[in-house]
Short mmCIF file of C-alpha atoms and ligand atoms in Angstrom, two decimals:
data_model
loop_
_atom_site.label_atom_id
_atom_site.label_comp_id
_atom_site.label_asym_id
_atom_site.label_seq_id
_atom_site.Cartn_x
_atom_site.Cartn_y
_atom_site.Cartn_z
CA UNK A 29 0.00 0.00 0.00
CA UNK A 30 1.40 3.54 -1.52
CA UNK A 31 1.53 5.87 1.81
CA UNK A 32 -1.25 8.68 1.44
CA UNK A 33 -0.44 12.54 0.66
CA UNK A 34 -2.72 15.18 1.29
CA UNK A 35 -1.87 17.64 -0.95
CA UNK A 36 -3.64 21.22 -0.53
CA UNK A 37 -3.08 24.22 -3.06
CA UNK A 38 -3.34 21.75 -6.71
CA UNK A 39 -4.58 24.74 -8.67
CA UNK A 40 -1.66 26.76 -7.79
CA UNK A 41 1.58 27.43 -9.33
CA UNK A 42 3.24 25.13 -6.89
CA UNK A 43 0.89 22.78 -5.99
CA UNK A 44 0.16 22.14 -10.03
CA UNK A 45 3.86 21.26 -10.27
CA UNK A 46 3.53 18.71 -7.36
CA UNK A 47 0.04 17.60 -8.04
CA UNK A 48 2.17 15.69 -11.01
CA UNK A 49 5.32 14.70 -9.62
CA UNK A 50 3.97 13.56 -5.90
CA UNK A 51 1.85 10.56 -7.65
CA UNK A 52 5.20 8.80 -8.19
CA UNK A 53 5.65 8.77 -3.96
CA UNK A 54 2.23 8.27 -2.43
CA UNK A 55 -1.45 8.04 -3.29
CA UNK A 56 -2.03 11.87 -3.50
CA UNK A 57 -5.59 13.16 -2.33
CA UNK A 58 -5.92 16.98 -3.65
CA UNK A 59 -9.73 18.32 -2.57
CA UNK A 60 -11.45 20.72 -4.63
CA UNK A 61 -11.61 24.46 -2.80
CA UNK A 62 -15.26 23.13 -2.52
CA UNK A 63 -14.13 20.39 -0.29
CA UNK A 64 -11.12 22.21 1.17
CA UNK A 65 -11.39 25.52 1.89
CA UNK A 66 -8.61 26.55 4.45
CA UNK A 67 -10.48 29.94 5.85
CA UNK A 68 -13.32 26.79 6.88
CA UNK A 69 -11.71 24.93 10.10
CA UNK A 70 -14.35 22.33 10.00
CA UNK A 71 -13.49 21.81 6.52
CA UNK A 72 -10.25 21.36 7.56
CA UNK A 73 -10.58 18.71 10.66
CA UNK A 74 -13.11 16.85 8.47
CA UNK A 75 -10.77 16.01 5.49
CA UNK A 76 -7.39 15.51 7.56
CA UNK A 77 -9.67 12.65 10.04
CA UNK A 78 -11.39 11.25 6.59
CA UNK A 79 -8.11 11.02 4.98
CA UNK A 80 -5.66 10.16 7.55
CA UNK A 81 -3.01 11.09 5.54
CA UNK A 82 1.39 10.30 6.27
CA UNK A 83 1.85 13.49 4.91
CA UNK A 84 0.25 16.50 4.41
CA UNK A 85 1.61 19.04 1.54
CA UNK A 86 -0.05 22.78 1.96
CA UNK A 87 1.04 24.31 -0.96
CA UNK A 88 -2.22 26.90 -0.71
CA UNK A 89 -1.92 30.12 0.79
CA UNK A 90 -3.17 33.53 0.22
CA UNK A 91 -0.97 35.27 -1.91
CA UNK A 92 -2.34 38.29 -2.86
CA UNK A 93 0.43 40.63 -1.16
CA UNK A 94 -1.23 43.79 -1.49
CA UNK A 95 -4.98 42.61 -1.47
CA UNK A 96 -3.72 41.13 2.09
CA UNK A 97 -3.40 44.99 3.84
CA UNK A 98 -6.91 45.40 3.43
CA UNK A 99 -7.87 41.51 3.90
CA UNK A 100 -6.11 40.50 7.22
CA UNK A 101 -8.57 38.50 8.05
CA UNK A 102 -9.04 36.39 5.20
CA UNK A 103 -5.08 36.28 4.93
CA UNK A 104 -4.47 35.16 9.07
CA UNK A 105 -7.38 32.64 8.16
CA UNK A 106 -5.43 30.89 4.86
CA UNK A 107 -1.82 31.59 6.42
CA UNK A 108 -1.90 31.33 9.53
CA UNK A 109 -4.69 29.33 11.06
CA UNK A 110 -5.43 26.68 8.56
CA UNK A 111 -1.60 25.57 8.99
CA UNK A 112 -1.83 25.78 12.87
CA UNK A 113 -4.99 22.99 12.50
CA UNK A 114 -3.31 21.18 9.80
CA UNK A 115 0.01 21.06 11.88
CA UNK A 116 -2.54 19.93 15.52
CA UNK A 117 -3.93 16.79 13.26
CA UNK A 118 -0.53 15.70 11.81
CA UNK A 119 0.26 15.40 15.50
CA UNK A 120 -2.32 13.63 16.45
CA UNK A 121 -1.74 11.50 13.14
CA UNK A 122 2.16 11.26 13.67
CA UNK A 123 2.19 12.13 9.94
CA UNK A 124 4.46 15.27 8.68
CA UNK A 125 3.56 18.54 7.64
CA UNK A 126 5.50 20.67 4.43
CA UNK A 127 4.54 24.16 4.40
CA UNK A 128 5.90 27.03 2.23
CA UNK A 129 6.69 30.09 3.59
CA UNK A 130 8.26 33.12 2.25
CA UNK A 131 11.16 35.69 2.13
CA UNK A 132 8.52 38.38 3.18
CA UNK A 133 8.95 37.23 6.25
CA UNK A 134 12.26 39.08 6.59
CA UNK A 135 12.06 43.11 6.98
CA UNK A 136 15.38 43.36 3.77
CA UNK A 137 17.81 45.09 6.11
CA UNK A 138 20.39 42.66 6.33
CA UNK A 139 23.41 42.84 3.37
CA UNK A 140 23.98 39.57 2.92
CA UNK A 141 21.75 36.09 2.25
CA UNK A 142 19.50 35.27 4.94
CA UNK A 143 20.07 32.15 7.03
CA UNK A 144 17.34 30.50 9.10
CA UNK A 145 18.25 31.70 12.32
CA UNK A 146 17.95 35.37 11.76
CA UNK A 147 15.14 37.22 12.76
CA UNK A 148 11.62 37.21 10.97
CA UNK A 149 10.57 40.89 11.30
CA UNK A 150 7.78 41.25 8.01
CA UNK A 151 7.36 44.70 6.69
CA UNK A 152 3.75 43.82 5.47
CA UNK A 153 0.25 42.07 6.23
CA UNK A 154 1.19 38.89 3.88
CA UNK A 155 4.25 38.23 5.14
CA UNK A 156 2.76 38.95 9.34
CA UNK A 157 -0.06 35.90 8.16
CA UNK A 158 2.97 33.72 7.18
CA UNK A 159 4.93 34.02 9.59
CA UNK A 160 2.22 33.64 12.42
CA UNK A 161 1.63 30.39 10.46
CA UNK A 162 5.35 29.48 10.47
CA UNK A 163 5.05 30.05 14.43
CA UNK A 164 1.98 27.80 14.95
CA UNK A 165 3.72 24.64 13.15
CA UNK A 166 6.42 25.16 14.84
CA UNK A 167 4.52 24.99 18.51
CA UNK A 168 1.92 21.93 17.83
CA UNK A 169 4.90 19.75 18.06
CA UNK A 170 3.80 18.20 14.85
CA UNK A 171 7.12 16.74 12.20
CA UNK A 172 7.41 19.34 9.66
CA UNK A 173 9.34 20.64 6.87
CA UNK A 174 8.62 24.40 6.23
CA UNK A 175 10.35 25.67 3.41
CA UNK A 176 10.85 29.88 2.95
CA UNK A 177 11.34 30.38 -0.56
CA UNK A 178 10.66 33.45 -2.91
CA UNK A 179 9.58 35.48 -6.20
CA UNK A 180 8.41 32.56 -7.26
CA UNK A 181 6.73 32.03 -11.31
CA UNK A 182 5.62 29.49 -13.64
CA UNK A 183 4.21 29.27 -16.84
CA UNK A 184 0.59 29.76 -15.73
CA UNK A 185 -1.03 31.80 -12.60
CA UNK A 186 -0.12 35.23 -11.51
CA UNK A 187 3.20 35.91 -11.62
CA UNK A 188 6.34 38.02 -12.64
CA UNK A 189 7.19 35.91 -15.78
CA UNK A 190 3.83 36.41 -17.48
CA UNK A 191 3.08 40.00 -16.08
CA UNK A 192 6.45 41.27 -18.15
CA UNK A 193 5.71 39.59 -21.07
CA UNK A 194 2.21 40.45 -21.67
CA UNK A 195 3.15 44.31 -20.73
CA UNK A 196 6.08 43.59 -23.32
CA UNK A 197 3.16 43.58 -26.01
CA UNK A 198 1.21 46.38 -24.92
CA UNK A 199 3.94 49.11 -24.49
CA UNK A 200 7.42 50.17 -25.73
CA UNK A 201 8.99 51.26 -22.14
CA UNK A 202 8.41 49.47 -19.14
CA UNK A 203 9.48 50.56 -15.82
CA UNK A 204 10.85 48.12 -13.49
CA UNK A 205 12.12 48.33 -9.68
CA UNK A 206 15.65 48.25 -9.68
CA UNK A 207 16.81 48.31 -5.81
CA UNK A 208 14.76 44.89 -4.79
CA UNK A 209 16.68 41.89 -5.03
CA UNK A 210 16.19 38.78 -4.54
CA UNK A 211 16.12 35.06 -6.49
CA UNK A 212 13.36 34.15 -8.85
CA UNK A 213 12.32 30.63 -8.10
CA UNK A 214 10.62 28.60 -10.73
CA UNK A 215 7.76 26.12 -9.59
CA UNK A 216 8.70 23.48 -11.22
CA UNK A 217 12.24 23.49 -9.32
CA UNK A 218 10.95 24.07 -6.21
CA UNK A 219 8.33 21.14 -6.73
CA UNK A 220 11.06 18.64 -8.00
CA UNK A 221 13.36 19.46 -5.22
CA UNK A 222 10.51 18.97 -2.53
CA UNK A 223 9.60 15.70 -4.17
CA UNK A 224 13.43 14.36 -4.00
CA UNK A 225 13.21 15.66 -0.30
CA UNK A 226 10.33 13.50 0.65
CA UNK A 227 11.28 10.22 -1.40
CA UNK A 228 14.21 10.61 0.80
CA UNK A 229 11.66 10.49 3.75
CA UNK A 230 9.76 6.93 2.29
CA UNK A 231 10.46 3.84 4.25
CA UNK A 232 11.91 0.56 2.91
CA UNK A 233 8.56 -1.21 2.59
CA UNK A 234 7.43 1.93 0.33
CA UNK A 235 4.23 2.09 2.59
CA UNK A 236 4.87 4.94 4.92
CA UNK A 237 7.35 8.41 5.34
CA UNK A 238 9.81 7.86 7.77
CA UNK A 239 10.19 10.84 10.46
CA UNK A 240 12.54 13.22 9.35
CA UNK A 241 14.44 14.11 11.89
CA UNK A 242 15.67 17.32 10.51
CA UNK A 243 12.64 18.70 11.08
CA UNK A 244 12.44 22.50 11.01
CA UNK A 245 12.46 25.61 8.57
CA UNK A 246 14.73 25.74 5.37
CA UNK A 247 15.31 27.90 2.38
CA UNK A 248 14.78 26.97 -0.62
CA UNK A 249 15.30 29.28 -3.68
CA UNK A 250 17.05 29.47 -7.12
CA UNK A 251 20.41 29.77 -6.58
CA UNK A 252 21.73 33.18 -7.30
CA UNK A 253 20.55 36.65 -6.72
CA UNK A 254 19.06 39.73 -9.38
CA UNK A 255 17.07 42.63 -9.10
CA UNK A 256 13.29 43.11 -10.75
CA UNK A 257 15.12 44.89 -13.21
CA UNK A 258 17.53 42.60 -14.32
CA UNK A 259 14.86 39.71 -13.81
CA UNK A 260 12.64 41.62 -16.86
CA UNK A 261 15.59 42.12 -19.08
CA UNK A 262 16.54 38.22 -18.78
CA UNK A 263 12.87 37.32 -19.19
CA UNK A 264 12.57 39.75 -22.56
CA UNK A 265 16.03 38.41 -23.63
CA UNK A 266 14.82 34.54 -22.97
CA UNK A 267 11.73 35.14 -25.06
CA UNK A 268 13.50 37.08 -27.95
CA UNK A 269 15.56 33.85 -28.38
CA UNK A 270 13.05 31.13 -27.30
CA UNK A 271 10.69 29.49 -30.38
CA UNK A 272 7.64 31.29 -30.69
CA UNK A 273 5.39 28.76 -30.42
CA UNK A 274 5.35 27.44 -26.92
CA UNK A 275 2.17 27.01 -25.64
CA UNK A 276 2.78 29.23 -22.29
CA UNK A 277 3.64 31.97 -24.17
CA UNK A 278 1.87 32.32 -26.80
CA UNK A 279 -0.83 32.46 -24.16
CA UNK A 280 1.04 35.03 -22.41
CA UNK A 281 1.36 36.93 -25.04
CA UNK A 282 -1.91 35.97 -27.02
CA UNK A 283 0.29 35.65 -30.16
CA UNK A 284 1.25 39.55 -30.32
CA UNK A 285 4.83 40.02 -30.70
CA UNK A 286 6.88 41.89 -28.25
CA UNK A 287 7.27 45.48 -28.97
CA UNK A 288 9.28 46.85 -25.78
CA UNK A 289 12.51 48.43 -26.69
CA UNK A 290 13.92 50.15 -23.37
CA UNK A 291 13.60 48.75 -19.75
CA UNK A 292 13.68 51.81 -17.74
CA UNK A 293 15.27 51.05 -14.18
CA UNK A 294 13.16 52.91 -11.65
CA UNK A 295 13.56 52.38 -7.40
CA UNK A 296 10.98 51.28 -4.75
CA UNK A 297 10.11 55.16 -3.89
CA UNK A 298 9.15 55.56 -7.27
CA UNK A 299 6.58 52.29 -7.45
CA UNK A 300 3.64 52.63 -5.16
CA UNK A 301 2.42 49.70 -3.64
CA UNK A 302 -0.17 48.99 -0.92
CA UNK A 303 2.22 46.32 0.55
CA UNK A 304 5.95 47.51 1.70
CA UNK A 305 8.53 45.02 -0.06
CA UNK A 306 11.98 43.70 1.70
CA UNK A 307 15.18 45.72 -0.66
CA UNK A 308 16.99 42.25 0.39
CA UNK A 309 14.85 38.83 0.06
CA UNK A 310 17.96 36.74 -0.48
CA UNK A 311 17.87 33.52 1.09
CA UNK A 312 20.77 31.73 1.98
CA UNK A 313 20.07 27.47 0.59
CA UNK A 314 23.55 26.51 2.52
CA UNK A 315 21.43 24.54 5.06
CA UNK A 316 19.07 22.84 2.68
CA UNK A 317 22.61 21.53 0.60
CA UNK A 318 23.64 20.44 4.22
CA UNK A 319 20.97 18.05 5.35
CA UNK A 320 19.08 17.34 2.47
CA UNK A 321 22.05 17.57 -0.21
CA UNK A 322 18.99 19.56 -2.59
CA UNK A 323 20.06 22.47 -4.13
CA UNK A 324 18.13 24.51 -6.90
CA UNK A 325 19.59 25.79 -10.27
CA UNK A 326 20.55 29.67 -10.37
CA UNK A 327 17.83 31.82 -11.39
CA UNK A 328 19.18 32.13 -14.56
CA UNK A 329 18.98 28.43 -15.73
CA UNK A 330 15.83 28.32 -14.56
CA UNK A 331 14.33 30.84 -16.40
CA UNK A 332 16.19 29.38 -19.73
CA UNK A 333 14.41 26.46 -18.27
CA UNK A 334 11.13 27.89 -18.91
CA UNK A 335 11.58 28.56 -22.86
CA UNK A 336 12.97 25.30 -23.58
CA UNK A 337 10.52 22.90 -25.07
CA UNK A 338 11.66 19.91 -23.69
CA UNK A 339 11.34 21.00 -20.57
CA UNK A 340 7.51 21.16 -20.40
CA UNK A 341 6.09 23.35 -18.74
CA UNK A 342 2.85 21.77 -16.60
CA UNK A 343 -0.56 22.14 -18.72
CA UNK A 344 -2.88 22.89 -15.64
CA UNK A 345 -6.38 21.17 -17.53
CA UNK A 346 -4.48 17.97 -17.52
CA UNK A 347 -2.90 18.28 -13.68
CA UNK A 348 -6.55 19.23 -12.65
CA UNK A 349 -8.11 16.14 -14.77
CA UNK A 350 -6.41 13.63 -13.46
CA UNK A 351 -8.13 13.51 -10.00
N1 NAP B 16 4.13 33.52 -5.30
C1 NAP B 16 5.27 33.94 -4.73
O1 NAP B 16 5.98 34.81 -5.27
C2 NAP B 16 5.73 33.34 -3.43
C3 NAP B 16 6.90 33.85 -2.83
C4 NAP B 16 7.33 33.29 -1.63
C5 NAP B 16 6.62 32.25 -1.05
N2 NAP B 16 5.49 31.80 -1.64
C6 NAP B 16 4.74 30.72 -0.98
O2 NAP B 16 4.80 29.57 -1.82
C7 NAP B 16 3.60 28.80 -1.67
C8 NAP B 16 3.00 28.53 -3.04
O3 NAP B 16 2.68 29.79 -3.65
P1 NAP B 16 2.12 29.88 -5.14
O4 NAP B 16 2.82 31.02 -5.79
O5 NAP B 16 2.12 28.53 -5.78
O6 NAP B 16 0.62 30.34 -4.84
P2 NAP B 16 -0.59 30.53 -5.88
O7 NAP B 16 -0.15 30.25 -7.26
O8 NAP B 16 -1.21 31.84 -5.54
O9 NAP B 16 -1.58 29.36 -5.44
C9 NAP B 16 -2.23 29.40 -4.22
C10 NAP B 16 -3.10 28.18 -4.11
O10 NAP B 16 -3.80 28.28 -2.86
C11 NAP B 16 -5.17 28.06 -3.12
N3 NAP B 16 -5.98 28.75 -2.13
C12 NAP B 16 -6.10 30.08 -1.89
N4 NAP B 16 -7.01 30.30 -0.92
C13 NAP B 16 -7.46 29.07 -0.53
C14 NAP B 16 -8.39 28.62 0.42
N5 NAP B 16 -9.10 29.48 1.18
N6 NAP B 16 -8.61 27.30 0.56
C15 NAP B 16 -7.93 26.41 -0.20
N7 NAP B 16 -7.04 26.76 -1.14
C16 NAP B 16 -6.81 28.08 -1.30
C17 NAP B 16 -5.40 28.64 -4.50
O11 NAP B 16 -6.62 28.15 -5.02
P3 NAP B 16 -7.38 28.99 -6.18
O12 NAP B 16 -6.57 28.77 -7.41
O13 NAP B 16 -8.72 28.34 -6.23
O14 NAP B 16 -7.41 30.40 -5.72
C18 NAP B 16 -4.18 28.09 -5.20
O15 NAP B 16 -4.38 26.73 -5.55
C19 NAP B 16 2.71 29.61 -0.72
O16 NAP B 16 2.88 29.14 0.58
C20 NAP B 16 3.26 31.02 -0.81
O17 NAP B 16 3.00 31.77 0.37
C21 NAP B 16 5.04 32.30 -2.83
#
């Protein structure tokens, strides 16, 4: 008997990416928002006792950074709460909990990577809701991995990537924040390196996940380090070079060609947003190398990653059909 994984968050860009590669570990139940919906605690207690699950994925979370100032309530519920319950019935279970958290957790003051140990202090709502839900896992006591990781795109969804190009189409000078850095992570990396993390966790008989004993919080991000700025030009650079007739793109894009000719570099002050943003969100991955031997790509190759056609990106009508 395959252990079962509860996996929350399947329509996302994460969870899409491990809603196909988790199959291969465990028998992988991923509930509709009708039948999960994390702001709904009864919801929540009802699927994790139906399913009794070794190991509970929560790749859902609110995400909406700036929509979050005005919607604390929805946010604390998603972020912070649902995790705290999911983390109590893993206890009670003995099964494991791996969360994703984020670099927003961190205020950006620090000049150098961030390690683990240094002091959360979020700047904004979203990244307060995270790391209230970081806190509860951490006190039910229940096994967990929670991995911080950040910027993160993929070929579908809300994101960076497919924000530049489809602005690439409309104007001929974009503006883009020059004095945030951090490391674009791609969802497909950060869903294959999870996935080698956990078959590392499956017992000899293949039927349940061993306890990891390096439970705790780890980073997990491309390797590597831009700003927004650079991040556009590589994207506009990638897709200049990449075949035109990827399937992602073209979406992105709806078939228009791009038309931008000058990437104007512009800083924080001069890009209004509800939600403060950290200058620094570099994580430091040392510790993730160290115990799990896992360590991403750089940015860079990941992006490249992206516009390559054998590297496929995940069609999210066939993730959500199979289950
Ligand atoms: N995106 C980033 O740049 C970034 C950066 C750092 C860390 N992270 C963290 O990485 C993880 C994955 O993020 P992502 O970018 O893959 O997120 P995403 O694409 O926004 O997906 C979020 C998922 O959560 C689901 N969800 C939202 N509210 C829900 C609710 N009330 N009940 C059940 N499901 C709900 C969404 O369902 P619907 O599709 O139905 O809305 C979607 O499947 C999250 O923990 C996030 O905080 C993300």
């Amino acid at each position: 008997m395959k252990p079962t994984i509860l996996l929350t968050g399947k329509t996302g860009q994460l969870g899409s990416e491990l809603n196909r590669l988790l199959p291969k570990l465990g028998q992988v139940i991923a509930p509709e928002l009708t039948d999960l919906d994390l702001s709904k605690p009864e919801q929540i207690l009802q699927v994790m006792r139906d399913t009794r699950p070794q190991l509970i994925v929560n790749a859902a979370a609110y995400t909406a950074v700036d929509a979050a100032e005005t919607d604390q309530v929805n946010a604390l519920a998603v972020n912070a709460e649902a995790p705290r319950l999911l983390a109590l019935e893993a206890k009670k279970l003995g099964a494991t909990l791996v969360h994703y958290s984020t670099d927003y957790v961190f205020d950006g003051s620090k000049k150098a990577p961030y390690v683990e140990t240094d002091l959360p202090n979020p700047l904004n709502a979203y990244g307060r809701t995270k790391l209230a839900g970081e806190q509860a896992i951490r006190a039910s006591g229940a096994n967990h991995l929670i991995f911080r990781t950040s910027w993160v795109y993929a070929t579908h969804g809300r994101n960076f990537l497919l924000t530049i190009l489809r602005l690439a189409t409309e104007r001929e000078e974009l503006k883009i924040v020059a004095d945030q850095v951090g490391a674009p992570s791609c969802a497909l990396d950060l869903a294959e390196a999870t996935t080698k993390i956990v078959a590392g966790m499956i017992a000899d008989d293949k039927s349940q996940f061993a306890f990891p004993e390096a439970s705790g919080t780890y980073h997990m991000t491309a390797a590597g380090q831009t700003s927004w700025y650079e991040f556009a030009n590589a994207i506009l650079e990638e897709a200049r070079r990449a075949p035109q007739n990827l399937p992602w793109r073209a979406s992105a894009t709806k078939g228009r060609p791009l038309i931008a000719r000058r990437l104007v570099p512009i800083s924080t002050e001069e890009f209004r947003s509800p939600a403060p943003r950290p200058a620094n969100s570099v994580l430091s991955n040392a510790r993730l190398k160290q115990v799990f031997g896992v360590a991403l790509p750089d940015w860079r190759t990941q992006l490249q990653n992206c516009f390559s056609p054998e590297r496929a990106p995940v069609n999210p009508s066939a993730a959500l059909s199979s289950r």
